[in-house]
Short mmCIF file of C-alpha atoms in Angstrom, two decimals:
data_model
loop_
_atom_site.label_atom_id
_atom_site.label_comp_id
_atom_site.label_asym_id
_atom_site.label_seq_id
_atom_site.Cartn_x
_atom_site.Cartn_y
_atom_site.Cartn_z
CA UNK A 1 -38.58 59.83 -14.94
CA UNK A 2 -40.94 59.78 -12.51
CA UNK A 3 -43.85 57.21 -12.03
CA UNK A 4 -46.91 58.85 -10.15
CA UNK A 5 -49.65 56.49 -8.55
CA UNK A 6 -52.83 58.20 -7.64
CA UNK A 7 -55.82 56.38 -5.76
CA UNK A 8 -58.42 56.61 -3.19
CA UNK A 9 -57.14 56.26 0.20
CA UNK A 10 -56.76 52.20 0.90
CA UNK A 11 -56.71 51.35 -2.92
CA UNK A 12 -52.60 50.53 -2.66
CA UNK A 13 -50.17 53.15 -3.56
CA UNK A 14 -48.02 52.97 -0.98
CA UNK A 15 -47.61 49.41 -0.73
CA UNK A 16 -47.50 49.66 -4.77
CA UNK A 17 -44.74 52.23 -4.38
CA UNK A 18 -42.66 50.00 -2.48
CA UNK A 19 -43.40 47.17 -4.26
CA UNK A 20 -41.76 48.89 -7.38
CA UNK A 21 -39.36 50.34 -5.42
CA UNK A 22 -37.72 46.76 -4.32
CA UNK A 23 -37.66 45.69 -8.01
CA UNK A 24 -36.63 48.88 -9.97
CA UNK A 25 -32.89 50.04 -9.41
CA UNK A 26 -32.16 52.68 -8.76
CA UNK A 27 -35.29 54.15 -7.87
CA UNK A 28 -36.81 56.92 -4.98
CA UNK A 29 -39.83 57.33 -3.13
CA UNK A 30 -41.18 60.61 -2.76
CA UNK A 31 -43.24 61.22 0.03
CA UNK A 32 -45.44 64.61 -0.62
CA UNK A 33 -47.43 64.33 2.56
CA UNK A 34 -44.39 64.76 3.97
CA UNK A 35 -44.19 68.88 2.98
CA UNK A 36 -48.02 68.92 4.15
CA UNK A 37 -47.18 67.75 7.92
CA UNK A 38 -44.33 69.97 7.65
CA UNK A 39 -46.76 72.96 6.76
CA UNK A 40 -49.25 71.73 9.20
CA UNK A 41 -46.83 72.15 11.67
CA UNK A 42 -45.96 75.55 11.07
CA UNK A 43 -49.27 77.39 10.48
CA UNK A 44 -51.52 79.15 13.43
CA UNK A 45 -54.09 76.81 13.68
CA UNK A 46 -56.57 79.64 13.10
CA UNK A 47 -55.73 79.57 9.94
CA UNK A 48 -54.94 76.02 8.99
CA UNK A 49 -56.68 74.41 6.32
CA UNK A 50 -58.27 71.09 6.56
CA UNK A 51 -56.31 70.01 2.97
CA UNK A 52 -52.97 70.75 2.96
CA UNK A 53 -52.91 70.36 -0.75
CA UNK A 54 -55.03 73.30 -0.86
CA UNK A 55 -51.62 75.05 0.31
CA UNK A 56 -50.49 76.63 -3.21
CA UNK A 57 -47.38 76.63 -1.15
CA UNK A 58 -47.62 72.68 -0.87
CA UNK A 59 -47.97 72.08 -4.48
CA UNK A 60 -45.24 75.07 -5.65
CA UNK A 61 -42.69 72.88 -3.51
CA UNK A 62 -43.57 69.91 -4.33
CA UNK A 63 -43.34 70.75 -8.07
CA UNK A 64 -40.20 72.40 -7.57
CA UNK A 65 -38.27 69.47 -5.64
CA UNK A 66 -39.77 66.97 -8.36
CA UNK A 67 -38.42 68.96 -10.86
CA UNK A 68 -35.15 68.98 -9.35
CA UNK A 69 -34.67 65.64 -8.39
CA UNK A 70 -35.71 64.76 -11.73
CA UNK A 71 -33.42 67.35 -13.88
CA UNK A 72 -30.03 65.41 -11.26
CA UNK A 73 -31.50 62.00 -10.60
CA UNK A 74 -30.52 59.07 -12.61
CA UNK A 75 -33.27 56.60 -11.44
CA UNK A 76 -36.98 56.74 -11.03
CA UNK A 77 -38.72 58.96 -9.01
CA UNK A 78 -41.77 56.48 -7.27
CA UNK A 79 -44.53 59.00 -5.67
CA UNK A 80 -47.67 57.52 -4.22
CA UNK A 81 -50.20 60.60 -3.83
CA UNK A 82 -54.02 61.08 -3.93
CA UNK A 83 -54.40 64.37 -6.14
CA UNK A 84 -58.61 64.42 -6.43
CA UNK A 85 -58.49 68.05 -7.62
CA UNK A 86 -57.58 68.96 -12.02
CA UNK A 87 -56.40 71.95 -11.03
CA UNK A 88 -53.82 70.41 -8.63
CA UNK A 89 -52.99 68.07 -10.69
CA UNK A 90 -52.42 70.31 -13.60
CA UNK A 91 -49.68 72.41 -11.39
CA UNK A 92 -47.85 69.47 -10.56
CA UNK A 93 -48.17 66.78 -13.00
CA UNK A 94 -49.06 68.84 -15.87
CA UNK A 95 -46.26 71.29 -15.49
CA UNK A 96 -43.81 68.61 -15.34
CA UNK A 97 -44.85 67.26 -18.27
CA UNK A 98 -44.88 70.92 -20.49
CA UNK A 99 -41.46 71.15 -19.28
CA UNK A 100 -40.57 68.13 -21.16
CA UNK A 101 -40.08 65.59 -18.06
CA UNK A 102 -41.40 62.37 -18.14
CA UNK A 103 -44.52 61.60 -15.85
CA UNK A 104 -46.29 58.59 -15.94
CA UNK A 105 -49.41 58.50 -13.93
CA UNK A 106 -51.90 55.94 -12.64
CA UNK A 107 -54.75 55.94 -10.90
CA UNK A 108 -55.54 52.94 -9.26
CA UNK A 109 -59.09 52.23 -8.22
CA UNK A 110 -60.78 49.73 -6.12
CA UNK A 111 -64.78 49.69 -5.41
CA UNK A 112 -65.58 51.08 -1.87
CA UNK A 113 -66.22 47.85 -0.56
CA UNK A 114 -62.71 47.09 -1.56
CA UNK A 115 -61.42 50.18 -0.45
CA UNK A 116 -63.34 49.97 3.19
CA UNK A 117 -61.88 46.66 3.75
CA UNK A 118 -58.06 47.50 3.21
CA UNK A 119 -58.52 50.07 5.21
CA UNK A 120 -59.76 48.12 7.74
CA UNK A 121 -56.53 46.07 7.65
CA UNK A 122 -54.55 49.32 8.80
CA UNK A 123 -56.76 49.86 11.35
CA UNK A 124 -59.12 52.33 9.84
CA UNK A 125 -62.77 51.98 10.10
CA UNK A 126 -65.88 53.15 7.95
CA UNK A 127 -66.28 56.35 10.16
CA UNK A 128 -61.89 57.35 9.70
CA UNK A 129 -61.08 60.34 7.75
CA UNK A 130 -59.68 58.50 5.12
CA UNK A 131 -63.00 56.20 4.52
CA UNK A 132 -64.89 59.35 4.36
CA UNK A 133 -62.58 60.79 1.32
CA UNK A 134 -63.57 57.28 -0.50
CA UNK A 135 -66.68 58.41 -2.40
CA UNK A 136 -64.66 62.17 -3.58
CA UNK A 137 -62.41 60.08 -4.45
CA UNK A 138 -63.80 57.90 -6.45
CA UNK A 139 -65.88 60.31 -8.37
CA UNK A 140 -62.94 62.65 -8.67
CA UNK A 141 -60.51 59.89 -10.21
CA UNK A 142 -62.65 58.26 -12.89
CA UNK A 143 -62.19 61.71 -14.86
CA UNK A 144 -60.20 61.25 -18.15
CA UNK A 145 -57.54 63.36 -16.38
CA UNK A 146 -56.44 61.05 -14.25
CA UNK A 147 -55.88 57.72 -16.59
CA UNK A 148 -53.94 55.82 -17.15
CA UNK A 149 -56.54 53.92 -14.73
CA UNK A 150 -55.75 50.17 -13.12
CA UNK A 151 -58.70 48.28 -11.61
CA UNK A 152 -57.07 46.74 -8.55
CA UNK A 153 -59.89 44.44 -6.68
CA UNK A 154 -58.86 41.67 -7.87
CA UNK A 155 -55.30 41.97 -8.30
CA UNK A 156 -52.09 41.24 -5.83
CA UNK A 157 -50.16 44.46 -5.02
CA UNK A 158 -47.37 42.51 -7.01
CA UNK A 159 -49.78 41.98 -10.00
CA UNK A 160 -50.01 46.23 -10.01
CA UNK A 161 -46.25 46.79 -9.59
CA UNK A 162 -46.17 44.12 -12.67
CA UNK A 163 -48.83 46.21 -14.72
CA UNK A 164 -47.37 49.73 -14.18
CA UNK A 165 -43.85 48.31 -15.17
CA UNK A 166 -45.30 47.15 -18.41
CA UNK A 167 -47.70 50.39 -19.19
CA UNK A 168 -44.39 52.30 -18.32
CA UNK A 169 -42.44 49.52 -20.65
CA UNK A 170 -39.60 49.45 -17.48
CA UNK A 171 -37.88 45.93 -16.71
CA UNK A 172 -38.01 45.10 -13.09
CA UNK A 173 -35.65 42.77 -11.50
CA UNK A 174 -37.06 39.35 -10.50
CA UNK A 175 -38.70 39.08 -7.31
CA UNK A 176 -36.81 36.31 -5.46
CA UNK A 177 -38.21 36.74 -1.80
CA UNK A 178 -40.17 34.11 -0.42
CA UNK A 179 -43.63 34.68 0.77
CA UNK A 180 -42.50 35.45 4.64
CA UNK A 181 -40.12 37.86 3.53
CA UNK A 182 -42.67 39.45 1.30
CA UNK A 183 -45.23 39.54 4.12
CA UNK A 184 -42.86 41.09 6.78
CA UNK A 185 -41.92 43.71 4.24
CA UNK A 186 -45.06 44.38 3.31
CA UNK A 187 -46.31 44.27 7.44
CA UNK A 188 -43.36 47.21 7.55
CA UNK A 189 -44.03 49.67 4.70
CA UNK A 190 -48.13 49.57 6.26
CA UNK A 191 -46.60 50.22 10.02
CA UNK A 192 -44.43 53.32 8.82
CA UNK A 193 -46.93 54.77 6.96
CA UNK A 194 -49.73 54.72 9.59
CA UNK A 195 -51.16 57.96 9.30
CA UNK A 196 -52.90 59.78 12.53
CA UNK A 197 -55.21 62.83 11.39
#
C-alpha cells in the first residue's frame, strides 16, 4: 500500500510523512526528489531542465521502484511529493492504481499566507523558489484529480497524520512522546530535508 501526500511546497508533507511514519509499523518513506538530484547530477547542464519531473526518465523510475517495493514490501510505502502536472500524475499514480496496487493520495492545501509563513520557518522567504511555485501550485492541486484534499491551516501536523490514517481507515500506534521529544524530532526531519536549489 502506499499512502501519497501531495501539496504546495511549505503546506506539510514531509513533516506529515514522518509524522505517520513514527506511528505506522512497519512503514517507508520514499523520497522521489531523491532520483531528480541524482539526474540533475548527471545531465550536461546545457541540457538540464529546470523540473526534473519533466524527466520522463524521473517518473519511469520512480514508477518502477514504487511498483516494486510495493509488489515485496509488507508495510506502507509513505511518499511526500508535489506532482502539479495530470499527466504526471497519471504515469505514476494512475498506473499504479490500473495495475491493481493500492494508492491513496492527498493533497494537502494551505492558503498562501499559510504556505509563505511555514516556509519562512525553514528559512525560505517570499522571493525562494519554492514560494514562487505556491500560486501553480495551488491552482494546479484544487483539480478533482488530485483529491482526496485536506485543508491544513488550521490543523497540527499530528491532526493531518490523524486524518489521513482515518480516510485511509489504518490504526496508528499511540503517540506517547512528550512535547520536547516531539519538537526535537520534528526540528530534525525540517534540518534534513533543507533543500538548496
Amino acid at each position: 500500500m502506499i499512502i501519497w501526500i501531495n501539496g504546495a511546497f511549505g503546506s506539510g508533507k514531509t513533516q506529515t510523512a514522518f509524522e505517520l511514519h513514527r506511528r505506522l509499523n512497519p512503514s517507508y518513506v520514499y523520497d522521489p526528489e531523491k532520483m531528480g538530484f541524482a539526474l540533475r547530477s548527471m545531465v550536461p547542464q546545457e541540457i538540464a531542465k529546470d523540473d526534473f519531473q519533466s524527466y520522463p526518465l524521473w517518473r519511469a523510475f520512480n514508477y518502477s521502484l514504487l511498483a516494486s517495493l510495493t509488489d515485496t514490501y509488507r508495510g506502507i510505502i509513505i511518499v511526500p511529493m508535489t506532482i502539479v502536472h495530470p499527466e504526471y500524475f497519471n504515469e505514476i499514480i494512475g498506473r499504479l492504481r490500473q495495475e491493481g496496487r493500492t494508492v491513496h493520495h492527498f493533497t494537502l492545501m494551505a492558503s498562501k499566507e499559510t504556505l509563505l509563513k511555514r516556509l519562512r520557518t525553514r528559512a525560505e522567504g517570499k522571493n525562494s523558489w519554492a514560494a514562487k511555485q505556491i500560486d501553480r501550485c495551488v491552482e494546479g492541486l484544487s483539480s478533482p484529480i488530485f483529491e482526496d484534499h485536506i485543508q491544513t491551516d488550521n490543523l497540527s501536523i499530528q491532526d493531518v497524520a490523524e486524518n489521513i490514517a482515518a480516510r485511509a481507515e489504518l490504526p496508528l500506534d499511540p503517540d506517547t512522546r512528550g512535547s520536547l521529544r516531539r519538537f526535537a524530532d520534528r526540528l530534525m526531519v525540517k534540518l534534513n530535508h533543507i533543500r538548496i536549489k
